[in-house]
XYZ file of C-alpha atoms in Angstrom:
287
model
C 49.530 284.424 -42.118
C 46.525 282.804 -40.581
C 47.993 282.127 -37.038
C 44.675 280.603 -35.803
C 45.346 277.727 -38.169
C 48.655 277.028 -36.946
C 49.746 274.996 -33.890
C 52.721 277.106 -32.713
C 55.350 279.930 -33.397
C 58.957 278.852 -33.195
C 60.588 282.425 -32.685
C 64.243 281.177 -33.273
C 65.268 279.609 -36.542
C 68.447 280.017 -38.415
C 68.969 280.232 -42.145
C 72.431 278.637 -42.690
C 72.707 278.885 -46.480
C 71.900 280.911 -49.376
C 70.722 279.994 -53.053
C 74.411 279.959 -54.042
C 75.451 277.587 -51.416
C 77.190 280.198 -49.253
C 76.981 279.429 -45.651
C 76.367 281.616 -42.525
C 79.591 280.312 -40.833
C 82.907 278.933 -42.170
C 83.350 275.130 -42.002
C 85.405 275.011 -38.803
C 82.416 276.892 -36.976
C 79.711 274.992 -38.637
C 81.254 271.711 -37.713
C 81.930 272.914 -34.036
C 78.434 273.995 -33.519
C 77.138 270.700 -35.122
C 79.441 268.818 -32.836
C 78.310 270.629 -29.643
C 74.649 270.283 -30.204
C 75.016 266.642 -31.814
C 73.018 268.020 -34.612
C 71.568 265.110 -37.026
C 69.378 267.355 -39.343
C 70.156 269.225 -42.450
C 72.937 271.795 -40.791
C 72.525 274.465 -43.476
C 68.979 274.704 -44.628
C 67.952 277.510 -46.968
C 64.760 279.650 -46.636
C 62.821 277.151 -48.984
C 64.022 274.125 -46.675
C 62.744 275.824 -43.673
C 59.475 276.870 -45.290
C 58.647 273.258 -46.175
C 59.846 271.721 -43.063
C 57.683 273.983 -40.917
C 54.686 273.921 -43.079
C 54.763 270.084 -42.474
C 54.467 270.637 -38.959
C 51.749 273.511 -39.150
C 54.085 275.940 -37.252
C 55.275 279.338 -38.004
C 59.057 280.217 -38.152
C 60.879 283.363 -37.244
C 63.839 283.230 -39.513
C 67.089 285.068 -39.569
C 70.899 284.999 -40.050
C 73.731 286.627 -38.063
C 75.837 289.339 -39.736
C 79.195 288.757 -38.048
C 81.303 290.071 -41.031
C 83.636 292.336 -38.894
C 84.240 289.849 -36.030
C 84.652 286.679 -38.199
C 85.990 288.062 -41.535
C 83.417 285.598 -43.082
C 80.848 287.268 -45.480
C 77.341 287.173 -43.915
C 74.328 285.939 -45.740
C 71.982 288.767 -47.026
C 69.038 289.442 -44.856
C 67.475 291.350 -47.624
C 67.566 287.954 -49.808
C 66.424 285.981 -46.852
C 63.415 288.547 -46.228
C 62.601 288.689 -50.018
C 62.644 284.773 -50.272
C 60.554 284.335 -47.046
C 57.821 286.453 -48.656
C 56.799 283.651 -51.105
C 56.243 281.641 -47.857
C 54.388 284.158 -45.775
C 51.895 281.466 -44.394
C 54.784 280.091 -42.351
C 57.752 282.294 -42.383
C 58.416 285.719 -40.539
C 61.708 287.323 -41.509
C 64.015 289.072 -39.046
C 67.135 290.978 -40.184
C 70.729 291.115 -38.957
C 73.277 293.905 -39.302
C 76.850 294.138 -38.490
C 76.924 296.130 -35.314
C 80.255 297.757 -36.160
C 78.903 299.177 -39.346
C 78.113 302.492 -37.845
C 75.680 304.845 -39.856
C 75.538 302.219 -42.783
C 74.134 299.665 -40.446
C 71.521 302.175 -39.043
C 70.457 302.964 -42.697
C 70.248 299.280 -43.483
C 67.934 298.664 -40.536
C 65.705 301.152 -41.750
C 65.853 299.635 -45.403
C 65.263 296.206 -44.243
C 62.007 297.145 -42.594
C 60.852 299.620 -44.971
C 61.852 297.806 -48.331
C 61.941 294.106 -47.500
C 59.229 293.676 -44.698
C 61.657 292.675 -41.890
C 59.683 292.048 -38.750
C 62.459 292.395 -36.014
C 66.313 291.972 -35.792
C 68.857 289.541 -34.324
C 72.219 290.238 -32.560
C 74.646 287.671 -31.204
C 77.039 289.873 -29.070
C 79.747 286.951 -28.527
C 79.920 286.126 -32.306
C 79.537 289.680 -33.573
C 82.145 290.745 -30.818
C 80.583 293.643 -29.127
C 79.199 294.676 -25.512
C 75.464 295.488 -26.290
C 75.531 298.144 -23.507
C 78.295 300.251 -25.223
C 76.679 303.430 -26.179
C 78.499 303.307 -29.443
C 75.735 300.814 -30.363
C 72.818 302.861 -29.261
C 71.981 304.299 -32.846
C 71.166 300.842 -33.863
C 68.616 300.573 -31.084
C 67.262 304.018 -31.560
C 66.454 303.067 -35.210
C 64.837 299.901 -34.018
C 62.832 301.454 -31.490
C 61.563 304.013 -33.915
C 60.605 301.324 -36.224
C 58.443 299.491 -33.578
C 59.927 295.939 -34.126
C 61.472 293.516 -31.534
C 65.145 292.587 -31.243
C 66.416 289.241 -30.272
C 69.827 289.020 -28.384
C 71.922 285.895 -28.112
C 72.522 285.272 -24.086
C 74.512 282.607 -22.294
C 77.145 280.244 -23.635
C 77.159 279.486 -27.265
C 77.989 276.374 -29.354
C 79.698 278.290 -31.986
C 83.461 277.842 -31.362
C 82.732 275.496 -28.636
C 85.550 272.925 -28.224
C 88.006 274.933 -30.418
C 91.423 276.527 -29.048
C 90.331 279.763 -27.306
C 86.771 278.910 -28.573
C 88.029 280.677 -31.907
C 88.307 283.864 -29.916
C 84.565 284.186 -29.174
C 83.904 285.750 -25.715
C 81.219 284.603 -23.795
C 81.015 287.493 -21.468
C 79.591 289.820 -24.167
C 76.496 287.491 -23.806
C 75.820 288.188 -20.203
C 72.272 289.160 -19.911
C 73.013 291.979 -17.365
C 74.728 293.817 -20.334
C 71.177 294.016 -21.776
C 69.568 295.493 -18.455
C 71.191 298.964 -19.416
C 69.663 298.769 -23.095
C 66.313 297.644 -21.600
C 66.365 300.677 -19.049
C 67.579 303.078 -21.718
C 65.061 302.006 -24.435
C 61.914 301.564 -22.599
C 59.787 301.261 -25.735
C 62.176 298.561 -27.219
C 60.840 294.923 -27.130
C 63.919 292.883 -26.274
C 63.968 289.150 -26.541
C 66.866 287.289 -24.554
C 67.351 284.267 -26.449
C 68.003 280.846 -24.825
C 68.382 279.749 -21.164
C 71.158 282.251 -20.299
C 73.423 279.624 -18.737
C 75.698 280.542 -16.423
C 73.656 283.736 -15.977
C 70.117 282.114 -15.717
C 69.129 284.033 -12.415
C 70.031 287.382 -14.068
C 68.070 286.832 -17.053
C 64.940 285.916 -15.045
C 65.455 288.919 -12.800
C 65.829 291.268 -15.761
C 62.601 289.900 -17.626
C 60.669 290.167 -14.208
C 61.858 293.754 -13.658
C 61.604 295.095 -17.141
C 58.258 294.930 -18.967
C 59.833 295.244 -22.344
C 62.020 292.132 -21.939
C 61.093 288.704 -22.835
C 63.051 285.288 -22.802
C 62.905 282.704 -25.776
C 63.545 278.967 -24.673
C 65.638 278.036 -27.800
C 68.848 276.157 -27.950
C 68.307 273.662 -25.074
C 66.030 270.616 -24.874
C 63.452 271.554 -22.237
C 64.405 268.565 -20.114
C 67.883 270.205 -19.348
C 66.110 273.801 -18.507
C 67.542 275.085 -15.272
C 64.562 274.392 -12.624
C 64.287 278.058 -11.719
C 63.472 278.706 -15.342
C 60.701 276.274 -15.510
C 59.310 277.723 -12.235
C 59.437 281.169 -13.646
C 57.822 280.015 -16.834
C 55.145 278.451 -15.246
C 54.316 281.162 -13.020
C 55.204 285.015 -12.892
C 56.905 284.915 -16.412
C 53.979 282.763 -18.177
C 53.213 285.866 -20.497
C 56.822 286.494 -21.373
C 58.521 283.252 -22.452
C 58.393 282.128 -25.941
C 58.781 278.738 -27.801
C 62.160 278.733 -29.849
C 64.001 275.752 -30.906
C 67.161 276.830 -32.499
C 66.623 275.016 -35.592
C 68.659 273.396 -37.548
C 71.010 272.486 -34.422
C 67.723 271.625 -32.170
C 64.831 270.381 -33.826
C 61.018 271.859 -32.939
C 60.156 268.075 -32.916
C 62.405 267.276 -30.009
C 61.930 270.438 -28.232
C 58.126 270.079 -28.144
C 58.372 266.288 -27.225
C 60.411 267.319 -24.226
C 58.632 270.626 -23.460
C 55.528 268.134 -22.889
C 57.076 266.553 -19.994
C 57.697 269.716 -18.091
C 55.812 270.229 -14.964
C 53.694 273.300 -16.134
C 50.019 274.399 -15.765
C 48.080 273.408 -18.804
C 46.948 276.896 -19.521
C 50.517 278.117 -19.628
C 51.411 275.796 -22.474
C 49.528 277.673 -25.401
C 50.916 280.857 -24.012
C 54.421 279.725 -24.583
C 53.848 277.956 -27.924
C 51.963 280.409 -29.714
C 49.924 283.227 -27.718
C 52.981 285.268 -26.292
C 54.597 285.139 -29.767
C 51.327 286.478 -31.289
C 51.226 289.448 -28.965
C 55.025 290.350 -29.241
C 54.969 290.143 -33.126
C 51.664 291.809 -33.485
C 50.084 289.001 -35.675
């Protein structure tokens, strides 16, 4: 990947369908999230769809799925397949993997295989969707393996559009995505690079505090139009966290076009914008 030739790096892009038409979520959850975000784009893009879309925009994309098989009963997309197909589009795609956190030793082995055999550059977890408390020490072997492999890990934080508006939110518990649960992980794994995904509403101040306190913690700005960012997040991004916040859209539910259009209206110093759009991701990903 020639990052110098690209305009930006979108660090938060979901692959929602495989080559066989299997989707990452069941129809009820897909429809609920599409309604929550008022998504007007293709809601179930494949790796190839995403590559073409981002190539047109001269932008790199970190792509992944979420393996929530145990929590939802819905078979996950294959991270191996995503990574292997992304390799054909290495000019714009950077594959991350996902494993079921409840998979025990098998998930640890899979983490190692995804990096060694499939070229995965990081991992994604969604505590609410996957039904786990990330600071529970039962899951520490996952982080130990990721730390040893020297790749970053992205955790969903804050509320989620998945299950939004459904009775009981389809059983999805928001408290698992409280960023304070990641403070334990960041403290206990000082060499593990952690990205807290999204404005962490209703815990935004906690996320800013953790990213300020822990050198190994970053924030991606995906999942919200920048015009709706909490004002304290904009202040932090423009000042003391300007080297630790990252452009992410949450495509396909939020497009990079809309995100960048609204980002341009934020009151940020000019020198901060390229850091957020590309430079911080280049450093974090080692590109």
